[in-house]
Short mmCIF file of C-alpha atoms in Angstrom, two decimals:
data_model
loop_
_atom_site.label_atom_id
_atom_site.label_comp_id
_atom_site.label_asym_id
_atom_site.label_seq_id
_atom_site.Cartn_x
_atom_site.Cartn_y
_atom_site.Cartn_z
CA UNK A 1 -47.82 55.62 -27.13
CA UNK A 2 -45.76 55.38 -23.87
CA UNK A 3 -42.57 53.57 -22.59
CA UNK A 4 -40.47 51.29 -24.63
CA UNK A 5 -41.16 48.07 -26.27
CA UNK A 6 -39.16 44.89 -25.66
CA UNK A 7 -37.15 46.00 -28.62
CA UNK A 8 -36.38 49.54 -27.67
CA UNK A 9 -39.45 50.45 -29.76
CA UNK A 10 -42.47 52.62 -28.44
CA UNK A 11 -44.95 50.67 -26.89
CA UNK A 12 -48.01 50.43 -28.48
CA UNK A 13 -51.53 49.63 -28.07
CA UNK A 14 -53.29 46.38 -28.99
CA UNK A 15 -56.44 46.51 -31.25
CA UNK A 16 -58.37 44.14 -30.48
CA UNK A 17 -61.45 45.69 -32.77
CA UNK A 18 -63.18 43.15 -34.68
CA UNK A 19 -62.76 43.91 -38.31
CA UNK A 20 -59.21 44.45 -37.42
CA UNK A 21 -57.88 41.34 -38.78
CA UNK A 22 -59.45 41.64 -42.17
CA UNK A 23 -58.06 45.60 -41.89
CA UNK A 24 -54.54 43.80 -42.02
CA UNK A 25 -55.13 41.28 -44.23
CA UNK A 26 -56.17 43.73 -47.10
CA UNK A 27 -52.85 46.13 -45.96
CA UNK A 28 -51.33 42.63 -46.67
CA UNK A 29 -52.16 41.51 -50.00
CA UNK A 30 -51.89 44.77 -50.64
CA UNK A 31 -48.91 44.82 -50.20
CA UNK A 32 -48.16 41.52 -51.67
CA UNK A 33 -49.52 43.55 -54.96
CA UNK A 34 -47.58 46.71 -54.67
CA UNK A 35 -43.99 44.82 -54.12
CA UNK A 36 -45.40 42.22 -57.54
CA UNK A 37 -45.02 38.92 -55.53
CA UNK A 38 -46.62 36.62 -56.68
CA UNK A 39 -45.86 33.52 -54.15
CA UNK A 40 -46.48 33.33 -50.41
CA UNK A 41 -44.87 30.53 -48.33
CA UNK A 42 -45.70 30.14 -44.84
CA UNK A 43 -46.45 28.03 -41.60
CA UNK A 44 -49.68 29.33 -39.98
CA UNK A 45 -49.96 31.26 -36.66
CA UNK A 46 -51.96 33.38 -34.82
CA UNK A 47 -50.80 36.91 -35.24
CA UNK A 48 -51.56 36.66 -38.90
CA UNK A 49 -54.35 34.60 -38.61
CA UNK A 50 -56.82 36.47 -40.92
CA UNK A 51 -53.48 36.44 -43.65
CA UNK A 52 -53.48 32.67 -43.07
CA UNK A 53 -57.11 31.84 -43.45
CA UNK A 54 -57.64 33.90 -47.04
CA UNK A 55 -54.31 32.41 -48.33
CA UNK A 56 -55.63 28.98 -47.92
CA UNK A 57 -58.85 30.05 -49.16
CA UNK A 58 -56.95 31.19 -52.52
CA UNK A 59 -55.85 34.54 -53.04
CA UNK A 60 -55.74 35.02 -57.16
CA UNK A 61 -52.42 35.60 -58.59
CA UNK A 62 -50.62 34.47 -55.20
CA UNK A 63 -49.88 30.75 -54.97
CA UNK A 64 -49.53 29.80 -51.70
CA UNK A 65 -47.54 26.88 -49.79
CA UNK A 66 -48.30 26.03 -46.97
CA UNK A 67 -45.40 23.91 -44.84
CA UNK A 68 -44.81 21.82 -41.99
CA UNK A 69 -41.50 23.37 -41.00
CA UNK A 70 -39.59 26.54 -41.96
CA UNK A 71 -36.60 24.60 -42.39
CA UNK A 72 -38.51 24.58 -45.31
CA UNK A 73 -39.15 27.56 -46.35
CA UNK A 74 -35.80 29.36 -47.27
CA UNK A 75 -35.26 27.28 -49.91
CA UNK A 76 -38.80 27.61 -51.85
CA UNK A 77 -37.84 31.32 -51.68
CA UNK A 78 -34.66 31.24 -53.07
CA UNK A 79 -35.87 28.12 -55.71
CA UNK A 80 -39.00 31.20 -56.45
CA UNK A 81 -36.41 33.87 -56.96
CA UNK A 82 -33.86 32.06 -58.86
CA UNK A 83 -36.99 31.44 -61.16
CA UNK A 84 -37.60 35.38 -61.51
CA UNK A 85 -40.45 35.23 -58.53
CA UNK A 86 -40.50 37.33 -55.64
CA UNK A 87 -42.11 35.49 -53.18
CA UNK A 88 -42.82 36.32 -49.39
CA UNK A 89 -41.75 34.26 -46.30
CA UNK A 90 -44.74 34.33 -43.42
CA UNK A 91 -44.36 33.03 -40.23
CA UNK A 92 -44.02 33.50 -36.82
CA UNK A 93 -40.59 34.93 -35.06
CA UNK A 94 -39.63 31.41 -33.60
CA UNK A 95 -39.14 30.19 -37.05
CA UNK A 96 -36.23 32.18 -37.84
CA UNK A 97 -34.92 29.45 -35.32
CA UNK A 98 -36.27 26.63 -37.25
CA UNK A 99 -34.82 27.49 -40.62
CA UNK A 100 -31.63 29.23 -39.16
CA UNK A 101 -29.40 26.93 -40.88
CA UNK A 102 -31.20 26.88 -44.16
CA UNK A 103 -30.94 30.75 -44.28
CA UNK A 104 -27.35 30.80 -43.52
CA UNK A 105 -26.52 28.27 -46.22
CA UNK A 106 -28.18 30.10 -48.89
CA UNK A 107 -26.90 33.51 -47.98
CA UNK A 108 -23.41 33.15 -46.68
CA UNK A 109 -22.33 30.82 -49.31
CA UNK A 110 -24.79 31.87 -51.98
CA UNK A 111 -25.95 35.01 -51.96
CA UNK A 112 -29.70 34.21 -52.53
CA UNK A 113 -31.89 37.04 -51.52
CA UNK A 114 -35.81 36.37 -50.22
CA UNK A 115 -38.01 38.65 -47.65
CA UNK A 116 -39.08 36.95 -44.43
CA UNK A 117 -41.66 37.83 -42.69
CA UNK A 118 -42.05 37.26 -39.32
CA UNK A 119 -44.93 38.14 -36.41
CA UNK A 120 -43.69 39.91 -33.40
CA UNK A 121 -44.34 37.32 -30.90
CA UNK A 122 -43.33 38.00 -27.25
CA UNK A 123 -43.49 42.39 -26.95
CA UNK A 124 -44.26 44.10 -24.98
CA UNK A 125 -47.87 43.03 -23.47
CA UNK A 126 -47.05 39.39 -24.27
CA UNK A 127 -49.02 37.29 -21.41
CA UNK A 128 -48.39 34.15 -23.03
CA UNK A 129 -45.39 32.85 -20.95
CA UNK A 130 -44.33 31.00 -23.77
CA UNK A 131 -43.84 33.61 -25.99
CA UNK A 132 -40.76 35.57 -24.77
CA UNK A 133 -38.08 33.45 -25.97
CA UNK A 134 -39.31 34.19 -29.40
CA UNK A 135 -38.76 37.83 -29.02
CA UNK A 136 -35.29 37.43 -26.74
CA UNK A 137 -33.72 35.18 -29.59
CA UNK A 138 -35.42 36.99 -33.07
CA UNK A 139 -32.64 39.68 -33.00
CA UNK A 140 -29.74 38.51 -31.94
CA UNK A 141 -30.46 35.14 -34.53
CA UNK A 142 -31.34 37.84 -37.36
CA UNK A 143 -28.13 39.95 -36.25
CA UNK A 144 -25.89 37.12 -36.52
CA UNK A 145 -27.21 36.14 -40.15
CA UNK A 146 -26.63 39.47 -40.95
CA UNK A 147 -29.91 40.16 -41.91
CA UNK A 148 -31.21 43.62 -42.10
CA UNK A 149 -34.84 43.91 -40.85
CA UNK A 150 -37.01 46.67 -40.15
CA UNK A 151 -40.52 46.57 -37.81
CA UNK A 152 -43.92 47.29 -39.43
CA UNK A 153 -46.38 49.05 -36.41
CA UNK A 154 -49.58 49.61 -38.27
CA UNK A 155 -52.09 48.54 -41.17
CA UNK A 156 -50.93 51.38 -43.39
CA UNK A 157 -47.12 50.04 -42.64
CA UNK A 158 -47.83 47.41 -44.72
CA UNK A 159 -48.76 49.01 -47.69
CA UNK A 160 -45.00 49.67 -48.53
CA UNK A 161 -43.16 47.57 -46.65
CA UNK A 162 -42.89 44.32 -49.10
CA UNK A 163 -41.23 46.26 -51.70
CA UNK A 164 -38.85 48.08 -49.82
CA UNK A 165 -37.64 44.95 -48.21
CA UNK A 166 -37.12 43.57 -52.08
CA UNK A 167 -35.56 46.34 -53.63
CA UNK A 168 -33.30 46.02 -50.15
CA UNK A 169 -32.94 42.24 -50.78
CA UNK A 170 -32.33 42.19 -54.38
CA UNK A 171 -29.78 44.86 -54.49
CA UNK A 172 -27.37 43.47 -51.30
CA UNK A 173 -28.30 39.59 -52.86
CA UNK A 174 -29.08 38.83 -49.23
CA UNK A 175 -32.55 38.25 -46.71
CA UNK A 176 -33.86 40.81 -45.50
CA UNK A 177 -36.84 40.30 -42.82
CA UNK A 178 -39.74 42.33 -41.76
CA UNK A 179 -40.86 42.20 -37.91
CA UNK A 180 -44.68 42.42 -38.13
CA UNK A 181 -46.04 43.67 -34.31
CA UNK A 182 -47.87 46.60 -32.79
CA UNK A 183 -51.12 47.20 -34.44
CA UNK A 184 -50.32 45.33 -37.48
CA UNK A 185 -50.99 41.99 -36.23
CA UNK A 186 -54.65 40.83 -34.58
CA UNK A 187 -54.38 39.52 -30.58
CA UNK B 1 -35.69 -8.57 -48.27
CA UNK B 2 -34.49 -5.69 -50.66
CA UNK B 3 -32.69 -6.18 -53.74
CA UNK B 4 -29.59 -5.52 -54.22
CA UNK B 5 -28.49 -2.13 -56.52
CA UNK B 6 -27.34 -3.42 -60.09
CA UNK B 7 -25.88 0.28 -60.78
CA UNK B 8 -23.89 3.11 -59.38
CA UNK B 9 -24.00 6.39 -59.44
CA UNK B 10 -23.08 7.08 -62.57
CA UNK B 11 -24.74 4.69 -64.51
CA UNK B 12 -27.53 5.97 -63.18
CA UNK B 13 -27.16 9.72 -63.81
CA UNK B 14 -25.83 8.72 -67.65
CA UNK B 15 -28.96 6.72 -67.47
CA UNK B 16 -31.06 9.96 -66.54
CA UNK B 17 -29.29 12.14 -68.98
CA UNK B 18 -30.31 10.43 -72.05
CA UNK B 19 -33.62 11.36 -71.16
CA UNK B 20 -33.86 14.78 -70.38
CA UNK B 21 -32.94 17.90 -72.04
CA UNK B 22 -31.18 21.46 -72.19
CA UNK B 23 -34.25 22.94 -71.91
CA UNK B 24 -34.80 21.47 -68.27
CA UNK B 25 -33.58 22.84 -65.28
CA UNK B 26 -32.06 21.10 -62.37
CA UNK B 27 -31.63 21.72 -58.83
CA UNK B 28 -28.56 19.17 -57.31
CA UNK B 29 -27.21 17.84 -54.03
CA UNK B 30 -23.21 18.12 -53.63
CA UNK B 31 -20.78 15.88 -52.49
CA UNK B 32 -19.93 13.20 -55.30
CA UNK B 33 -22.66 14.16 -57.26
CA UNK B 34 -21.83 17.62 -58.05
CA UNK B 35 -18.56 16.42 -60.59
CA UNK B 36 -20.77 13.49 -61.41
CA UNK B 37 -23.31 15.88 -62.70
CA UNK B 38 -21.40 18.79 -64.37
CA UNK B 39 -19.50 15.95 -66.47
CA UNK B 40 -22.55 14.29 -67.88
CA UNK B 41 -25.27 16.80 -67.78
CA UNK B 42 -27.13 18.14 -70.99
CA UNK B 43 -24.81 19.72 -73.06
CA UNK B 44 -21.96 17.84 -71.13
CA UNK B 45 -18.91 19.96 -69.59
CA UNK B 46 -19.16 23.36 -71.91
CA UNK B 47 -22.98 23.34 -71.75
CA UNK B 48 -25.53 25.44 -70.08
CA UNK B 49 -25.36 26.42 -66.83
CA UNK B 50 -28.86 24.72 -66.20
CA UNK B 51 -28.16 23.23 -62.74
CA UNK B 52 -27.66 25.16 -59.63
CA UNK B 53 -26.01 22.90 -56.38
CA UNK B 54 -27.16 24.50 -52.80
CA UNK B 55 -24.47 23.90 -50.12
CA UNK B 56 -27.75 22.84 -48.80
CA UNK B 57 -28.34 19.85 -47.53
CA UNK B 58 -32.35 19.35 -46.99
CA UNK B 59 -33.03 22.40 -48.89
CA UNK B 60 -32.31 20.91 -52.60
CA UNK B 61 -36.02 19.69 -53.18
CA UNK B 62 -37.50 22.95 -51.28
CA UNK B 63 -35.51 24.93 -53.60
CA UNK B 64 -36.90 22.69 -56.94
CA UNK B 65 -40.10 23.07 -55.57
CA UNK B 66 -40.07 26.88 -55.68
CA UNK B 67 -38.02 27.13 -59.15
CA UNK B 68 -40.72 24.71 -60.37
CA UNK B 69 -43.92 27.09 -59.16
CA UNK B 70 -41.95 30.04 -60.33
CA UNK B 71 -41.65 28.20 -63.89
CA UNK B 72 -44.29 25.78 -64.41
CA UNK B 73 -44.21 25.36 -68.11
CA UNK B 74 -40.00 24.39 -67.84
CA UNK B 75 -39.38 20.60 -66.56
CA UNK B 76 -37.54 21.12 -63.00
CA UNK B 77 -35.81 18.10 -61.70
CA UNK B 78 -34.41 17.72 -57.87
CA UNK B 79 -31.35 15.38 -57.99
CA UNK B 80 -31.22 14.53 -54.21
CA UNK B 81 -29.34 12.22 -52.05
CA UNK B 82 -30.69 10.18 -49.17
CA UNK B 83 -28.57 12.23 -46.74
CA UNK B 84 -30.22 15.13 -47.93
CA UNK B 85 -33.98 13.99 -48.23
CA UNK B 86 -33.47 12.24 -44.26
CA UNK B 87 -33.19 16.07 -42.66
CA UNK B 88 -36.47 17.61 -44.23
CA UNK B 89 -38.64 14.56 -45.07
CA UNK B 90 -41.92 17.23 -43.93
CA UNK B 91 -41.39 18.69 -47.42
CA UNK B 92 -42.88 15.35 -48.92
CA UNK B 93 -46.06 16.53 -47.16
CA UNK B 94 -45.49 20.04 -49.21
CA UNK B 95 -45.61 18.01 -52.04
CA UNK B 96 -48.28 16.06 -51.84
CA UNK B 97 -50.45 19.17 -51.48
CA UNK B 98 -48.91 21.34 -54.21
CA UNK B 99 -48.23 18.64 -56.84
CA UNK B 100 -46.26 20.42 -59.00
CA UNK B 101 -46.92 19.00 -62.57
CA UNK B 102 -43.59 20.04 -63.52
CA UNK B 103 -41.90 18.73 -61.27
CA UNK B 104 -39.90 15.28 -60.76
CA UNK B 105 -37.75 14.27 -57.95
CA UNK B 106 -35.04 11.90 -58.23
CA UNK B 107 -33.53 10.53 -55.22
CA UNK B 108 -29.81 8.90 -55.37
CA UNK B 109 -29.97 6.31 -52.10
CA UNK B 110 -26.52 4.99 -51.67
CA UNK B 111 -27.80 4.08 -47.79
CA UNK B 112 -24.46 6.01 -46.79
CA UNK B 113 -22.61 9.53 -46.09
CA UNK B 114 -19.99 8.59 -49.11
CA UNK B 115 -18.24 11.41 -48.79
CA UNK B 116 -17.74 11.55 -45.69
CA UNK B 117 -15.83 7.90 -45.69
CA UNK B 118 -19.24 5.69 -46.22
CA UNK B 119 -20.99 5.92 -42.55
CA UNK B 120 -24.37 4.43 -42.92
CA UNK B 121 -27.04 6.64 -43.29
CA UNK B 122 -30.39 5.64 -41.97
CA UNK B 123 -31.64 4.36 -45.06
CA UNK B 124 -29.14 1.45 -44.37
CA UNK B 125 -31.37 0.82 -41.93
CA UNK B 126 -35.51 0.02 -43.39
CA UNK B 127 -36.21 3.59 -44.17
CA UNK B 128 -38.22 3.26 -47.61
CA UNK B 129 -37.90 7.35 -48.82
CA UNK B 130 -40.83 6.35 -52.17
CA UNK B 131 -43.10 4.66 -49.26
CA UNK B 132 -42.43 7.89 -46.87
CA UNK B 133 -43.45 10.24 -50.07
CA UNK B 134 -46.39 7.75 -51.05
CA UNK B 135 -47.50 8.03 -47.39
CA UNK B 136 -47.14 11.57 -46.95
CA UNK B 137 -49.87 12.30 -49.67
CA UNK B 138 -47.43 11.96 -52.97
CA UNK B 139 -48.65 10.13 -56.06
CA UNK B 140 -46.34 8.47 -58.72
CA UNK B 141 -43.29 6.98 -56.31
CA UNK B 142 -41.32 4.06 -57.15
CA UNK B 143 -38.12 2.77 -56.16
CA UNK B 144 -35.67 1.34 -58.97
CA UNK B 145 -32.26 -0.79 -58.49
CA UNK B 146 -31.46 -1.22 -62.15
CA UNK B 147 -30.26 1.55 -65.17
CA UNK B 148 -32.63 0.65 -67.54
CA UNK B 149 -35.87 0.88 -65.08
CA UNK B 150 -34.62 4.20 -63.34
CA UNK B 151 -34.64 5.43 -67.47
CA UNK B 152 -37.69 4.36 -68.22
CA UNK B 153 -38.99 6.26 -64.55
CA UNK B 154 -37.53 8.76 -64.99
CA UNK B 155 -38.30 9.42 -69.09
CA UNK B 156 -42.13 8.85 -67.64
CA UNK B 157 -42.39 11.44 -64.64
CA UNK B 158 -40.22 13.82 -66.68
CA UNK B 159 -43.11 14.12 -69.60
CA UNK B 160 -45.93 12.94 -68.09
CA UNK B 161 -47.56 16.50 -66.95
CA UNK B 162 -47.47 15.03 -63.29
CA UNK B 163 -45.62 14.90 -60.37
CA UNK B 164 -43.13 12.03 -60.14
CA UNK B 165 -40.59 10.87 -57.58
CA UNK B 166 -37.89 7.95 -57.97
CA UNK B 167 -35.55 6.77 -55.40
CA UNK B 168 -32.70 5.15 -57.41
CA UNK B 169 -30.89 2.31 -55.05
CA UNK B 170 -27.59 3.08 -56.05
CA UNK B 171 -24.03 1.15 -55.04
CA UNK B 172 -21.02 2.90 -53.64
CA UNK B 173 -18.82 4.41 -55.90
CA UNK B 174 -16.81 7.85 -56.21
CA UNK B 175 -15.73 8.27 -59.52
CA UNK B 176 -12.18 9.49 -59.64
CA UNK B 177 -12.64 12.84 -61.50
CA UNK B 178 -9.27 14.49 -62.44
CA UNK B 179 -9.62 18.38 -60.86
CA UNK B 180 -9.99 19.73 -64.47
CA UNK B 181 -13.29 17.95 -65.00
CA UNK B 182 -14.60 19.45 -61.52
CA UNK B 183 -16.92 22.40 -61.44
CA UNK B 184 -14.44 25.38 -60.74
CA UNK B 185 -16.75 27.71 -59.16
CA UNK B 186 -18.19 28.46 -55.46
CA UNK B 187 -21.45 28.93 -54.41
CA UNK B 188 -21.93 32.51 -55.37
CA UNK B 189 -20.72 31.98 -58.88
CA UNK B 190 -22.93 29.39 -59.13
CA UNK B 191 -26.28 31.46 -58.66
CA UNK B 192 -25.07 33.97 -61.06
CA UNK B 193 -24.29 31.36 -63.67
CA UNK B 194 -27.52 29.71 -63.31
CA UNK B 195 -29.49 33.29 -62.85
CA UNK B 196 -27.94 34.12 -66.33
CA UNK B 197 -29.07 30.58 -67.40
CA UNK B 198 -32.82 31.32 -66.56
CA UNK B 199 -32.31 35.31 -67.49
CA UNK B 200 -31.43 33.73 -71.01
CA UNK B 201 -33.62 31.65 -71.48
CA UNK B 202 -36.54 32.63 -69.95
CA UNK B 203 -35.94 36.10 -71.63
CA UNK B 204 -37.25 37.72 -67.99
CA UNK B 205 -34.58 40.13 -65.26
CA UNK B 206 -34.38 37.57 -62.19
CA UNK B 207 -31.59 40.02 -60.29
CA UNK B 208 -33.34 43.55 -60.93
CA UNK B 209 -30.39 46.59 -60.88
CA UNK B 210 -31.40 49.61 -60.45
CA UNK B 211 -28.68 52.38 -59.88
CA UNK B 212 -28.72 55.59 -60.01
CA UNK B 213 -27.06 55.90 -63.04
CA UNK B 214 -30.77 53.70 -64.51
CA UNK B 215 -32.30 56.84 -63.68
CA UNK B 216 -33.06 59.35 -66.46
CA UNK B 217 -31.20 62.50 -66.33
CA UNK B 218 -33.93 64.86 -64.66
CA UNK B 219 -34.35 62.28 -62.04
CA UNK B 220 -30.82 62.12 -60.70
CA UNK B 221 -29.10 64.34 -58.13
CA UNK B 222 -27.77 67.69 -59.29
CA UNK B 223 -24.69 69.44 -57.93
CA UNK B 224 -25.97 72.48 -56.20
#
């Protein structure tokens, strides 16, 4: 690892391996298993593509809904938790845009908590030209919800990561996200 | 040319509370509604705390939607508004694909912002929210102007083991609740009054705490 990511994190390389993608996907449900959540809600993309394509398949004991917007999605989570679920938010980083409002609602004035997670679109190494706004806006829109988040780098990341970001949540009764990049996402 | 509403809001939602229970579980819109609501629910005024109001607007059936997967042997109902329904009218396409058995939807269309002095809202306009649902993949929608019909639609979705939604043509009315009939409590009351509500009687921990006092003895930190 050399340099700095976009971030300020160490850059790291891409895997482009195939087999990596079902690599994360098992660190994923994995996961999903080791935190007890037992509903994913999401809006496919391609970072997590792998993730996407077994959730629609049917993943057993994780119900999963698939959306149209993440306005959206906030709101199942906090429904899903207010009903004793943990559930998991999956998407990529321009949706914390999208459902920017919703989040703020249901945190500053309620105190809901729910985990998003969110793909690292736009590091360093993004050639999309797209794909940069998603990564110049994620932190300073989570850092003015006042939502903690951490970054998960590799498969083995993953493992843990759900439940920390739950105990995290459900203690502080507020969102906390998870910044999936590096080698735990599939370019 | 549509009919015109032979109830108001509170016909309706007296209308809707004779058939429903305390064992159901209710996700509601604010504004009007919210007094509306707490005054005539199950249980009336010192009942259950078994409705939970979002300051939310076009998160209320999202949030139903997720109480309702999280609990799909309780009856969840979404009391929307059309204000509310007009800024996330994709989650009708969520619905279609999950249809939540559980689940009914009941949507209070005054065709206006009423509490924000009556400015039209689009519904005023042609915008049919049952043929938007029915189009976007959603079985069981009707539209009702009268009490008696939005009773019987409602008595129907709520035990029928299907998915249901209702838009309920209401007329414009604020009822003039005195401010000791009005819910005292904010937002983050609310969730913990409704958290307790489920915790109760879903005998299950929704808000897990775990100090470190929970610990047992050998597992906390020692003074050196």
């Amino acid at each position: 690892m050399t340099g700095t990511g976009v971030s300020g994190l160490p850059a790291m390389e891409r895997v482009t391996d195939e087999g990596h993608g079902a690599l994360i996907a098992d660190r994923f449900f994995e996961s999903l298993r080791v935190a007890s959540v037992e509903l994913v809600a999401g809006l496919p993309e391609s970072l997590m593509r792998t993730v996407f394509r077994r959730l629609l398949d049917g993943v057993p004991g994780i119900p999963y809904v698939p959306v149209s917007n993440e306005a959206e999605l906030p709101g199942i989570a906090a429904g899903a938790y207010l009903g004793g679920v943990r559930s998991l938010v999956l998407m990529e980083n321009s949706g914390i845009r999208q459902c920017c409002e919703a989040v703020a609602r249901l945190s500053f004035s309620h105190q809901i908590p729910f985990v998003l997670g969110m793909t690292y679109r736009g590091e360093l190494g993004e050639t999309n030209w797209w794909g940069h706004s998603h990564a110049q806006t994620m932190i300073p829109v989570l850092q003015a919800l006042r939502i903690p988040f951490t970054h998960v780098r590799t498969p083995d990341d993953m493992v843990g990561a759900v439940d920390l970001a739950w105990k995290h949540a459900d203690s502080s009764q507020w969102p906390v996200a998870l910044i999936y990049g590096g080698q735990a996402v599939e370019h | 040319m549509s009919p015109t509403p032979d109830m108001d809001r509170i016909d309706a939602i007296t209308s809707i509370a004779s058939v429903v229970s305390e064992d159901d579980l209710f996700i509601s819109s604010l504004g009007a509604l919210r007094a509306d609501w707490w005054n005539h629910r199950p249980g009336g005024p010192n009942g259950p705390d078994l409705c939970f109001w979002p300051v939310a607007l076009g998160s209320v059936t999202p949030m139903a939607l997720g109480l309702a997967l999280a609990l799909p042997h309780r009856s969840v109902y979404a009391l929307e508004t059309d204000g509310s329904v007009l800024m996330n009218t994709g989650v009708f396409c969520t619905l279609a694909r999950q249809k939540p058995k559980n689940l009914t939807i009941i949507i209070f269309d005054n065709e206006m912002y009423e509490s924000i002095g009556g400015i039209p809202s689009l519904t005023a306009f042609g915008c049919d929210l049952s043929k938007m649902a029915s189009g976007a993949g959603c079985e069981n929608c009707e539209t009702v102007w009268d009490a008696p019909s939005l009773k019987d639609c409602v008595d129907r979705f709520g035990h029928d083991d299907a998915f249901g939604l209702v838009t309920a043509k209401v007329s414009s009315a604020v009822y003039p609740w005195p401010n000791e009939k009005r819910k005292p409590t904010d937002g983050v009351e609310d969730k913990y009054r409704f958290m307790r509500h489920v915790e109760a009687s879903e005998g299950r921990v929704v808000h897990r705490v775990e100090t470190i006092e929970h610990r047992a003895p050998a597992q906390r930190p020692s003074a050196v």
